[in-house]
Amino acid sequence: MIRPRMRWCAADWVEAQGALIVRAHGLHKHFGALHVLKGVDLEVAERELVFIIGPSGSGKSTLLRCLNRLETPESGSVAIDGIDLLDRRTDLNHARQRIGMVFQSFNLYPHMTALANVTLALRLVAGKSRAEADAAGRAALARVGLADRAEHRPGQLSGGQQQRVAIARAIALEPRVMLFDEPTSALDPELVGSVLAVMRSLRESGMTMVVVSHEMGFARAAADRVVFMDHGVIVEQGRPAEIFETPSHPRTQAFISQIRQH
Amino acid sequence: MIETFFNAAIMVQAWPIILAGLGNTVLLSLLVVPLGLGGGLGLALLSTMRSPWVRWPLMAWVDFFRAFPPLVLLIFLYAGLPFAGLELGGFACVGIAFFLNTGSYYGEVFRAGIESVPAGQIEAARSTGLSRLQALVWVVLPQAVRAVLPDLLSNTLEVVKLTSLASVVALPELLFQARQAQSLTYNPTPIVAAAVVYFLMLWPLVRLLSRLENRAIAGRR
């Protein structure tokens, strides 16, 4: 049993800033015989940017996917912006508008233009008219620097541009929190910067963000807190400088020195 | 030889009868193709449900009607059910038989298409708040149909050809009419004429299918 060390956690941030947006407690999740989450707690305060790092198979993506219930934990509780996601009476589709998600493989709809990708949920879920949705969609595309690509299909865009369209698709719904699942892992190195720049500007606009990624440079510059996961538990968390420079747990030390070599 | 199979005088005589049959074959196709497509789409959408209470009966249904020869099914409906006091008429029997048989085939084609769409597409749609059905209709189905368009078309070709089965329940479609004309004239020329009409009707579809298939092959490279 590993006791998580909490040198700096959401509670400190709440004192400094405001309310908790993400409250996940005691999450357990199995995939068949595999115990992927073994009692994970994660709290994220408003305007906080939390980085989750850890080796593959550590449960970090599963944890993220529990936060919008793409995965359903077997036990524990998940509340986003005060909405209990595990309550059967919760309108999940309504709640998900407040939780943006960006995937490693973009998952843009290939048969639609960039604008249609962004406006689909605005029309079907947020109930906007076509004109309202188009206006909001173009504004979102402008925020990610792709106003001139509205009529392009995903196949006509670079990977970095596709990922920015995916971000626009999520932020157009004006979510309370954004979840990023390895947003730059599928990108060629020269395209990573454009996506990180968009994430940085989101951060500066005050968006609450939970990011699963190994972009250490970005984490150092922008993250408020880094969470290190291994084997389905949170081993250690703290400010980026603490985790990257003076990790206290041997497993964290091993992992940090490993990713540093890349 | 030409007198027997390509008799011009008989051709002229039989032409109006054949033409009426062609009209009915077209009408019949316009009925059974949408019925099969609709039934198949329904089956495919049901097959995306994970519940075993849906999956198992569905699999049994599809297997059963794909293994059941459509001609036997049609004759059973037309000549068998009256013994249970249920007389449906030729047109209704053809409609039901085709719905059951070709619907199952179309269903498998649609299902293959749906399964070819990456799971991430549904996840992305659901993450923005779309319901399961909305995600299927707006995101998955358009991609699925595009992926299996050649198979849908080739199945449709088969279905149009199968409408000649309706002749056994005395529906005056192309083959039935040609046989009527044949027995009236004591000459096989009307059958040859029907074959030519079938060919002329279906050949453009066959060409289109080849082009789609070639494009699919080119797309895979």
Short mmCIF file of C-alpha atoms in Angstrom, two decimals:
data_model
loop_
_atom_site.label_atom_id
_atom_site.label_comp_id
_atom_site.label_asym_id
_atom_site.label_seq_id
_atom_site.Cartn_x
_atom_site.Cartn_y
_atom_site.Cartn_z
CA MET A 1 0.00 0.00 0.00
CA ILE A 2 1.35 3.33 -1.02
CA ARG A 3 0.38 6.38 0.95
CA PRO A 4 -0.08 9.30 -1.40
CA ARG A 5 1.93 12.30 -0.38
CA MET A 6 -0.02 15.51 -0.63
CA ARG A 7 2.33 18.41 -0.61
CA TRP A 8 0.05 20.65 -2.57
CA CYS A 9 -3.47 19.68 -3.40
CA ALA A 10 -6.76 21.16 -4.51
CA ALA A 11 -7.68 22.16 -0.97
CA ASP A 12 -4.79 24.63 -0.91
CA TRP A 13 -5.91 25.94 -4.24
CA VAL A 14 -9.52 26.34 -3.12
CA GLU A 15 -8.33 28.51 -0.26
CA ALA A 16 -6.51 30.66 -2.75
CA GLN A 17 -9.01 30.66 -5.62
CA GLY A 18 -12.52 29.28 -5.45
CA ALA A 19 -14.84 26.30 -5.67
CA LEU A 20 -14.07 22.70 -6.56
CA ILE A 21 -15.11 21.76 -10.11
CA VAL A 22 -14.01 18.12 -10.02
CA ARG A 23 -14.63 15.95 -7.00
CA ALA A 24 -13.84 12.28 -7.53
CA HIS A 25 -13.48 9.99 -4.54
CA GLY A 26 -12.63 6.35 -3.97
CA LEU A 27 -12.75 5.33 -7.63
CA HIS A 28 -12.35 1.64 -8.40
CA LYS A 29 -12.40 0.21 -11.90
CA HIS A 30 -11.70 -3.24 -13.30
CA PHE A 31 -11.26 -4.29 -16.91
CA GLY A 32 -11.91 -8.00 -16.59
CA ALA A 33 -9.41 -9.27 -14.05
CA LEU A 34 -7.30 -6.13 -14.33
CA HIS A 35 -7.71 -3.71 -11.41
CA VAL A 36 -7.07 -0.40 -13.17
CA LEU A 37 -8.12 2.11 -10.53
CA LYS A 38 -7.58 1.16 -6.90
CA GLY A 39 -9.32 3.82 -4.90
CA VAL A 40 -8.32 7.09 -6.56
CA ASP A 41 -9.26 10.53 -5.23
CA LEU A 42 -8.93 13.61 -7.38
CA GLU A 43 -10.14 17.12 -6.70
CA VAL A 44 -9.66 20.01 -9.07
CA ALA A 45 -10.43 23.60 -8.17
CA GLU A 46 -11.86 26.20 -10.46
CA ARG A 47 -9.23 27.68 -12.84
CA GLU A 48 -6.71 25.04 -11.80
CA LEU A 49 -4.61 23.17 -14.38
CA VAL A 50 -3.78 19.66 -13.21
CA PHE A 51 -1.36 17.42 -15.05
CA ILE A 52 -1.60 13.66 -14.65
CA ILE A 53 1.55 11.74 -15.52
CA GLY A 54 2.53 8.12 -15.16
CA PRO A 55 3.64 5.03 -17.09
CA SER A 56 1.28 3.45 -19.59
CA GLY A 57 -1.19 1.21 -17.84
CA SER A 58 -1.04 3.32 -14.69
CA GLY A 59 -4.76 4.15 -14.97
CA LYS A 60 -4.40 7.84 -15.83
CA SER A 61 -6.52 7.72 -18.98
CA THR A 62 -9.15 5.60 -17.24
CA LEU A 63 -9.28 8.13 -14.42
CA LEU A 64 -9.80 10.91 -16.95
CA ARG A 65 -12.51 8.96 -18.75
CA CYS A 66 -14.33 8.42 -15.46
CA LEU A 67 -14.62 12.20 -15.13
CA ASN A 68 -17.11 12.39 -18.01
CA ARG A 69 -18.34 8.84 -17.55
CA LEU A 70 -17.00 7.42 -20.76
CA GLU A 71 -15.99 4.82 -18.18
CA THR A 72 -18.20 4.01 -15.24
CA PRO A 73 -16.30 3.23 -12.02
CA GLU A 74 -17.63 0.32 -9.98
CA SER A 75 -17.46 2.27 -6.77
CA GLY A 76 -16.70 5.76 -5.59
CA SER A 77 -18.23 9.08 -6.50
CA VAL A 78 -17.73 11.57 -9.32
CA ALA A 79 -19.20 15.05 -9.18
CA ILE A 80 -18.45 17.69 -11.80
CA ASP A 81 -19.51 21.25 -11.06
CA GLY A 82 -21.80 19.85 -8.38
CA ILE A 83 -23.48 17.30 -10.67
CA ASP A 84 -23.30 13.69 -9.50
CA LEU A 85 -22.34 11.73 -12.64
CA LEU A 86 -23.01 8.34 -11.08
CA ASP A 87 -26.56 9.17 -10.01
CA ARG A 88 -29.03 7.34 -12.26
CA ARG A 89 -31.30 10.40 -12.28
CA THR A 90 -28.60 12.66 -13.70
CA ASP A 91 -29.13 13.63 -17.34
CA LEU A 92 -25.69 12.57 -18.52
CA ASN A 93 -26.00 14.13 -21.97
CA HIS A 94 -26.85 17.46 -20.40
CA ALA A 95 -24.02 17.19 -17.89
CA ARG A 96 -21.48 16.34 -20.58
CA GLN A 97 -21.93 19.74 -22.21
CA ARG A 98 -20.07 21.12 -19.20
CA ILE A 99 -17.19 18.67 -19.61
CA GLY A 100 -15.11 19.11 -22.74
CA MET A 101 -12.89 16.26 -23.83
CA VAL A 102 -9.99 16.12 -26.27
CA PHE A 103 -8.71 12.74 -27.44
CA GLN A 104 -5.28 11.51 -28.46
CA SER A 105 -6.55 10.53 -31.93
CA PHE A 106 -8.64 13.74 -32.40
CA ASN A 107 -11.76 11.72 -33.32
CA LEU A 108 -13.05 14.40 -35.67
CA TYR A 109 -16.02 13.36 -37.81
CA PRO A 110 -14.34 12.79 -41.20
CA HIS A 111 -17.53 13.27 -43.24
CA MET A 112 -18.12 16.79 -41.95
CA THR A 113 -16.38 20.14 -42.37
CA ALA A 114 -14.47 21.62 -39.45
CA LEU A 115 -17.39 23.97 -38.79
CA ALA A 116 -19.95 21.13 -38.87
CA ASN A 117 -17.77 19.17 -36.44
CA VAL A 118 -17.98 22.09 -34.02
CA THR A 119 -21.66 22.91 -34.51
CA LEU A 120 -23.18 19.41 -34.40
CA ALA A 121 -23.58 19.31 -30.61
CA LEU A 122 -24.43 23.01 -30.49
CA ARG A 123 -27.50 22.28 -32.59
CA LEU A 124 -28.45 18.83 -31.30
CA VAL A 125 -27.62 19.20 -27.62
CA ALA A 126 -27.43 22.91 -26.80
CA GLY A 127 -30.52 23.51 -28.96
CA LYS A 128 -29.11 26.45 -30.91
CA SER A 129 -30.49 27.42 -34.31
CA ARG A 130 -28.26 26.88 -37.33
CA ALA A 131 -27.36 30.58 -37.44
CA GLU A 132 -26.53 30.74 -33.73
CA ALA A 133 -24.56 27.52 -33.91
CA ASP A 134 -22.60 28.70 -36.96
CA ALA A 135 -21.73 31.97 -35.22
CA ALA A 136 -20.62 30.17 -32.06
CA GLY A 137 -18.76 27.57 -34.11
CA ARG A 138 -16.86 30.19 -36.12
CA ALA A 139 -15.97 32.00 -32.90
CA ALA A 140 -14.61 28.78 -31.42
CA LEU A 141 -12.59 28.07 -34.56
CA ALA A 142 -11.22 31.61 -34.40
CA ARG A 143 -10.13 31.01 -30.81
CA VAL A 144 -7.98 28.09 -31.93
CA GLY A 145 -6.64 30.09 -34.87
CA LEU A 146 -8.51 28.23 -37.60
CA ALA A 147 -11.16 30.74 -38.71
CA ASP A 148 -9.99 30.27 -42.31
CA ARG A 149 -10.34 26.48 -42.18
CA ALA A 150 -14.06 26.32 -41.32
CA GLU A 151 -15.06 24.71 -44.61
CA HIS A 152 -12.19 22.19 -44.71
CA ARG A 153 -12.69 18.51 -44.02
CA PRO A 154 -10.49 16.84 -41.39
CA GLY A 155 -8.67 14.97 -44.16
CA GLN A 156 -7.52 18.30 -45.59
CA LEU A 157 -6.02 19.48 -42.29
CA SER A 158 -2.71 18.70 -40.59
CA GLY A 159 -2.73 16.71 -37.36
CA GLY A 160 -2.15 19.85 -35.32
CA GLN A 161 -5.00 21.63 -37.06
CA GLN A 162 -7.28 18.64 -36.53
CA GLN A 163 -6.53 18.61 -32.84
CA ARG A 164 -7.26 22.33 -32.61
CA VAL A 165 -10.62 21.75 -34.34
CA ALA A 166 -11.28 19.05 -31.73
CA ILE A 167 -10.51 21.60 -29.00
CA ALA A 168 -12.85 24.09 -30.70
CA ARG A 169 -15.56 21.43 -30.79
CA ALA A 170 -15.25 21.03 -27.03
CA ILE A 171 -14.94 24.69 -26.00
CA ALA A 172 -17.84 25.80 -28.23
CA LEU A 173 -20.16 24.20 -25.67
CA GLU A 174 -18.65 26.51 -23.01
CA PRO A 175 -17.64 23.72 -20.65
CA ARG A 176 -16.72 24.22 -17.00
CA VAL A 177 -13.77 21.88 -17.27
CA MET A 178 -11.67 20.51 -20.14
CA LEU A 179 -10.20 17.01 -20.11
CA PHE A 180 -7.21 16.32 -22.37
CA ASP A 181 -6.23 12.70 -23.00
CA GLU A 182 -2.67 12.78 -24.39
CA PRO A 183 -3.57 15.58 -26.80
CA THR A 184 -0.15 15.79 -28.45
CA SER A 185 0.96 12.15 -28.45
CA ALA A 186 -0.25 11.43 -31.99
CA LEU A 187 1.32 14.57 -33.46
CA ASP A 188 4.53 15.07 -35.38
CA PRO A 189 6.94 17.02 -33.15
CA GLU A 190 6.77 20.18 -35.25
CA LEU A 191 2.96 20.32 -34.81
CA VAL A 192 2.92 19.95 -31.03
CA GLY A 193 3.66 23.64 -30.40
CA SER A 194 0.49 24.90 -32.09
CA VAL A 195 -1.71 22.70 -29.92
CA LEU A 196 0.13 23.64 -26.74
CA ALA A 197 -0.23 27.31 -27.65
CA VAL A 198 -4.01 26.89 -27.84
CA MET A 199 -4.01 25.06 -24.49
CA ARG A 200 -1.94 27.86 -22.98
CA SER A 201 -4.39 30.50 -24.18
CA LEU A 202 -7.28 28.44 -22.78
CA ARG A 203 -5.46 28.33 -19.49
CA GLU A 204 -4.98 32.08 -19.55
CA SER A 205 -8.70 32.55 -20.15
CA GLY A 206 -9.28 30.80 -16.81
CA MET A 207 -10.41 27.38 -18.02
CA THR A 208 -10.21 24.53 -15.51
CA MET A 209 -8.15 21.78 -17.12
CA VAL A 210 -7.14 18.20 -16.40
CA VAL A 211 -4.41 17.02 -18.75
CA VAL A 212 -2.97 13.54 -19.20
CA SER A 213 0.31 14.18 -20.97
CA HIS A 214 4.06 13.92 -20.75
CA GLU A 215 4.77 17.40 -22.14
CA MET A 216 7.05 18.31 -19.26
CA GLY A 217 7.98 21.70 -20.60
CA PHE A 218 4.34 22.67 -20.83
CA ALA A 219 3.59 21.20 -17.41
CA ARG A 220 6.39 23.23 -15.84
CA ALA A 221 5.30 26.44 -17.50
CA ALA A 222 1.56 26.15 -17.08
CA ALA A 223 0.47 23.48 -14.58
CA ASP A 224 -0.57 24.31 -11.03
CA ARG A 225 -0.22 20.73 -9.90
CA VAL A 226 1.26 17.51 -11.20
CA VAL A 227 -0.22 14.16 -10.17
CA PHE A 228 1.89 11.02 -10.60
CA MET A 229 -0.04 7.76 -10.99
CA ASP A 230 1.25 4.21 -11.05
CA HIS A 231 -0.54 0.85 -10.87
CA GLY A 232 -3.94 2.41 -10.35
CA VAL A 233 -3.10 4.72 -7.45
CA ILE A 234 -1.93 8.29 -7.06
CA VAL A 235 1.60 7.90 -5.77
CA GLU A 236 2.51 11.53 -5.33
CA GLN A 237 1.34 15.00 -6.25
CA GLY A 238 2.56 18.52 -5.89
CA ARG A 239 3.70 21.64 -7.71
CA PRO A 240 5.48 20.92 -11.02
CA ALA A 241 8.86 22.00 -9.67
CA GLU A 242 8.52 19.66 -6.69
CA ILE A 243 7.50 16.64 -8.76
CA PHE A 244 10.02 17.20 -11.54
CA GLU A 245 12.99 18.40 -9.45
CA THR A 246 12.61 16.76 -6.06
CA PRO A 247 10.24 13.82 -6.33
CA SER A 248 10.07 12.07 -2.99
CA HIS A 249 8.81 8.62 -3.93
CA PRO A 250 11.27 6.22 -5.60
CA ARG A 251 8.75 5.27 -8.30
CA THR A 252 8.23 8.92 -9.16
CA GLN A 253 12.00 9.42 -9.28
CA ALA A 254 12.41 6.46 -11.61
CA PHE A 255 9.64 7.67 -13.92
CA ILE A 256 10.86 11.28 -14.03
CA SER A 257 14.41 10.25 -14.87
CA GLN A 258 13.05 7.98 -17.58
CA ILE A 259 10.98 10.59 -19.40
CA ARG A 260 13.79 13.09 -19.00
CA GLN A 261 16.02 10.93 -21.18
CA HIS A 262 13.67 11.47 -24.14
CA MET B 1 -33.53 -20.63 -84.77
CA ILE B 2 -34.13 -16.90 -85.17
CA GLU B 3 -37.77 -17.69 -85.90
CA THR B 4 -37.98 -19.52 -82.58
CA PHE B 5 -36.17 -17.25 -80.14
CA PHE B 6 -36.20 -13.84 -81.83
CA ASN B 7 -39.49 -13.85 -83.68
CA ALA B 8 -40.26 -10.24 -84.66
CA ALA B 9 -43.98 -10.71 -85.24
CA ILE B 10 -44.43 -12.32 -81.84
CA MET B 11 -42.23 -9.65 -80.28
CA VAL B 12 -44.57 -6.97 -81.53
CA GLN B 13 -47.54 -8.92 -80.25
CA ALA B 14 -46.04 -9.55 -76.81
CA TRP B 15 -44.49 -6.14 -76.28
CA PRO B 16 -47.43 -4.47 -74.46
CA ILE B 17 -47.69 -7.44 -72.09
CA ILE B 18 -43.95 -7.34 -71.35
CA LEU B 19 -44.09 -3.60 -70.83
CA ALA B 20 -46.86 -3.95 -68.27
CA GLY B 21 -44.73 -6.56 -66.51
CA LEU B 22 -41.75 -4.22 -66.49
CA GLY B 23 -43.89 -1.54 -64.88
CA ASN B 24 -44.92 -3.92 -62.12
CA THR B 25 -41.36 -5.13 -61.57
CA VAL B 26 -40.23 -1.54 -61.13
CA LEU B 27 -43.09 -0.85 -58.71
CA LEU B 28 -42.35 -4.04 -56.81
CA SER B 29 -38.67 -3.09 -56.54
CA LEU B 30 -39.63 0.35 -55.31
CA LEU B 31 -41.59 -1.40 -52.57
CA VAL B 32 -39.24 -4.17 -51.51
CA VAL B 33 -35.90 -2.34 -51.68
CA PRO B 34 -36.95 0.39 -49.19
CA LEU B 35 -38.66 -2.27 -47.05
CA GLY B 36 -35.46 -4.32 -46.95
CA LEU B 37 -33.27 -1.25 -46.37
CA GLY B 38 -35.54 -0.04 -43.57
CA GLY B 39 -35.75 -3.46 -41.96
CA GLY B 40 -32.01 -3.94 -42.26
CA LEU B 41 -31.26 -0.54 -40.76
CA GLY B 42 -33.56 -1.32 -37.84
CA LEU B 43 -31.85 -4.67 -37.26
CA ALA B 44 -28.39 -3.09 -37.48
CA LEU B 45 -29.28 -0.36 -34.99
CA LEU B 46 -30.68 -2.97 -32.60
CA SER B 47 -27.49 -4.98 -32.98
CA THR B 48 -25.47 -2.09 -31.50
CA MET B 49 -27.21 -2.69 -28.16
CA ARG B 50 -25.11 -4.66 -25.75
CA SER B 51 -27.96 -6.30 -23.86
CA PRO B 52 -28.06 -10.10 -24.37
CA TRP B 53 -31.87 -9.82 -24.32
CA VAL B 54 -31.59 -7.98 -27.63
CA ARG B 55 -28.49 -9.61 -29.10
CA TRP B 56 -29.46 -13.27 -28.96
CA PRO B 57 -33.00 -13.06 -30.39
CA LEU B 58 -31.64 -10.73 -33.05
CA MET B 59 -28.91 -13.14 -34.07
CA ALA B 60 -31.42 -16.01 -34.19
CA TRP B 61 -33.77 -13.88 -36.32
CA VAL B 62 -31.12 -12.89 -38.82
CA ASP B 63 -29.66 -16.42 -39.07
CA PHE B 64 -33.10 -17.96 -39.50
CA PHE B 65 -34.23 -15.70 -42.32
CA ARG B 66 -30.92 -15.83 -44.11
CA ALA B 67 -31.01 -19.62 -44.09
CA PHE B 68 -34.70 -19.79 -45.11
CA PRO B 69 -34.96 -19.90 -48.93
CA PRO B 70 -37.03 -16.88 -49.97
CA LEU B 71 -39.03 -18.91 -52.48
CA VAL B 72 -40.06 -21.37 -49.76
CA LEU B 73 -40.90 -18.49 -47.45
CA LEU B 74 -43.04 -16.85 -50.10
CA ILE B 75 -44.94 -20.02 -50.95
CA PHE B 76 -45.45 -20.72 -47.26
CA LEU B 77 -46.96 -17.28 -46.71
CA TYR B 78 -49.10 -17.50 -49.83
CA ALA B 79 -50.20 -21.14 -49.79
CA GLY B 80 -49.56 -22.20 -46.20
CA LEU B 81 -51.03 -19.46 -44.06
CA PRO B 82 -54.53 -19.69 -45.58
CA PHE B 83 -54.78 -23.03 -43.76
CA ALA B 84 -54.58 -21.01 -40.54
CA GLY B 85 -57.32 -18.74 -41.86
CA LEU B 86 -54.86 -16.02 -42.89
CA GLU B 87 -55.16 -15.00 -46.54
CA LEU B 88 -52.79 -12.17 -47.31
CA GLY B 89 -52.86 -11.78 -51.08
CA GLY B 90 -49.87 -11.98 -53.39
CA PHE B 91 -48.65 -8.44 -52.97
CA ALA B 92 -48.64 -8.51 -49.16
CA CYS B 93 -46.94 -11.92 -49.15
CA VAL B 94 -44.15 -10.64 -51.40
CA GLY B 95 -43.74 -7.56 -49.21
CA ILE B 96 -43.49 -9.58 -46.00
CA ALA B 97 -41.22 -12.27 -47.47
CA PHE B 98 -38.82 -9.68 -48.84
CA PHE B 99 -38.88 -7.66 -45.64
CA LEU B 100 -37.90 -10.77 -43.67
CA ASN B 101 -35.36 -12.17 -46.11
CA THR B 102 -33.64 -9.19 -47.70
CA GLY B 103 -33.99 -7.17 -44.48
CA SER B 104 -31.74 -9.71 -42.79
CA TYR B 105 -29.16 -9.43 -45.57
CA TYR B 106 -29.25 -5.64 -45.58
CA GLY B 107 -29.02 -5.78 -41.78
CA GLU B 108 -25.74 -7.68 -41.92
CA VAL B 109 -24.34 -5.23 -44.48
CA PHE B 110 -25.26 -2.23 -42.32
CA ARG B 111 -23.88 -3.96 -39.24
CA ALA B 112 -20.53 -4.51 -40.94
CA GLY B 113 -20.52 -0.83 -41.88
CA ILE B 114 -21.31 0.31 -38.36
CA GLU B 115 -18.58 -1.90 -36.92
CA SER B 116 -16.05 -0.46 -39.36
CA VAL B 117 -16.43 3.00 -37.76
CA PRO B 118 -13.83 3.49 -34.99
CA ALA B 119 -15.20 3.51 -31.42
CA GLY B 120 -13.56 6.90 -30.89
CA GLN B 121 -16.19 8.46 -33.15
CA ILE B 122 -19.01 7.50 -30.79
CA GLU B 123 -16.94 8.50 -27.77
CA ALA B 124 -16.27 11.94 -29.22
CA ALA B 125 -19.94 12.42 -30.03
CA ARG B 126 -21.07 11.20 -26.59
CA SER B 127 -18.48 13.42 -24.89
CA THR B 128 -20.18 16.47 -26.41
CA GLY B 129 -23.54 15.34 -25.03
CA LEU B 130 -25.08 13.55 -28.01
CA SER B 131 -27.32 10.63 -27.05
CA ARG B 132 -26.46 7.16 -28.29
CA LEU B 133 -29.08 7.37 -31.02
CA GLN B 134 -27.96 10.85 -32.10
CA ALA B 135 -24.36 9.65 -32.29
CA LEU B 136 -25.42 6.67 -34.41
CA VAL B 137 -27.59 8.69 -36.78
CA TRP B 138 -25.36 11.74 -37.26
CA VAL B 139 -21.86 10.41 -36.80
CA VAL B 140 -21.73 6.65 -37.31
CA LEU B 141 -24.33 5.88 -39.99
CA PRO B 142 -23.11 8.35 -42.64
CA GLN B 143 -19.63 6.84 -42.37
CA ALA B 144 -20.98 3.29 -42.20
CA VAL B 145 -23.12 3.68 -45.33
CA ARG B 146 -20.23 5.16 -47.24
CA ALA B 147 -18.03 2.23 -46.22
CA VAL B 148 -20.49 -0.42 -47.43
CA LEU B 149 -22.02 1.37 -50.41
CA PRO B 150 -20.79 -1.26 -52.93
CA ASP B 151 -22.24 -4.06 -50.79
CA LEU B 152 -25.55 -2.25 -50.43
CA LEU B 153 -25.74 -1.77 -54.17
CA SER B 154 -24.81 -5.36 -54.94
CA ASN B 155 -27.44 -6.56 -52.48
CA THR B 156 -29.98 -4.29 -54.15
CA LEU B 157 -29.16 -5.84 -57.53
CA GLU B 158 -29.91 -9.26 -56.07
CA VAL B 159 -33.16 -8.01 -54.59
CA VAL B 160 -34.38 -6.61 -57.91
CA LYS B 161 -33.58 -9.91 -59.59
CA LEU B 162 -35.37 -11.77 -56.81
CA THR B 163 -38.60 -9.89 -57.53
CA SER B 164 -39.12 -12.46 -60.30
CA LEU B 165 -40.04 -14.84 -57.46
CA ALA B 166 -43.31 -12.94 -57.23
CA SER B 167 -44.37 -14.72 -60.41
CA VAL B 168 -45.12 -17.87 -58.37
CA VAL B 169 -47.85 -16.02 -56.48
CA ALA B 170 -49.34 -14.78 -59.76
CA LEU B 171 -48.15 -11.19 -59.38
CA PRO B 172 -48.04 -9.85 -62.95
CA GLU B 173 -44.40 -8.75 -62.89
CA LEU B 174 -41.94 -9.07 -65.77
CA LEU B 175 -41.30 -12.82 -65.66
CA PHE B 176 -44.96 -13.69 -65.02
CA GLN B 177 -46.09 -11.56 -67.93
CA ALA B 178 -43.42 -13.01 -70.20
CA ARG B 179 -44.62 -16.53 -69.40
CA GLN B 180 -48.21 -15.49 -70.06
CA ALA B 181 -47.16 -14.14 -73.44
CA GLN B 182 -45.18 -17.30 -74.10
CA SER B 183 -48.16 -19.56 -73.49
CA LEU B 184 -50.41 -17.30 -75.55
CA THR B 185 -48.05 -17.32 -78.53
CA TYR B 186 -46.55 -20.82 -78.16
CA ASN B 187 -43.12 -19.23 -78.62
CA PRO B 188 -40.19 -18.52 -76.26
CA THR B 189 -39.47 -15.09 -77.75
CA PRO B 190 -41.22 -13.23 -74.85
CA ILE B 191 -38.90 -14.95 -72.35
CA VAL B 192 -35.89 -13.77 -74.34
CA ALA B 193 -37.42 -10.31 -74.43
CA ALA B 194 -37.84 -10.37 -70.64
CA ALA B 195 -34.22 -11.38 -70.23
CA VAL B 196 -33.12 -8.49 -72.43
CA VAL B 197 -35.31 -6.08 -70.46
CA TYR B 198 -33.85 -7.31 -67.15
CA PHE B 199 -30.37 -6.86 -68.56
CA LEU B 200 -31.02 -3.36 -69.86
CA MET B 201 -32.55 -2.37 -66.53
CA LEU B 202 -29.77 -3.77 -64.35
CA TRP B 203 -26.70 -3.24 -66.49
CA PRO B 204 -26.26 0.46 -65.52
CA LEU B 205 -26.37 -0.59 -61.86
CA VAL B 206 -23.77 -3.27 -62.52
CA ARG B 207 -21.51 -0.70 -64.18
CA LEU B 208 -21.98 1.69 -61.27
CA LEU B 209 -21.13 -1.12 -58.86
CA SER B 210 -17.91 -1.92 -60.72
CA ARG B 211 -16.89 1.72 -60.58
CA LEU B 212 -17.61 1.90 -56.85
CA GLU B 213 -15.64 -1.28 -56.24
CA ASN B 214 -12.70 -0.04 -58.29
CA ARG B 215 -12.76 3.21 -56.38
CA ALA B 216 -12.82 1.31 -53.09
CA ILE B 217 -9.80 -0.73 -54.19
CA ALA B 218 -7.96 2.42 -55.29
CA GLY B 219 -8.84 4.07 -51.99
CA ARG B 220 -7.30 1.21 -50.04
CA ARG B 221 -3.90 1.60 -51.72
#
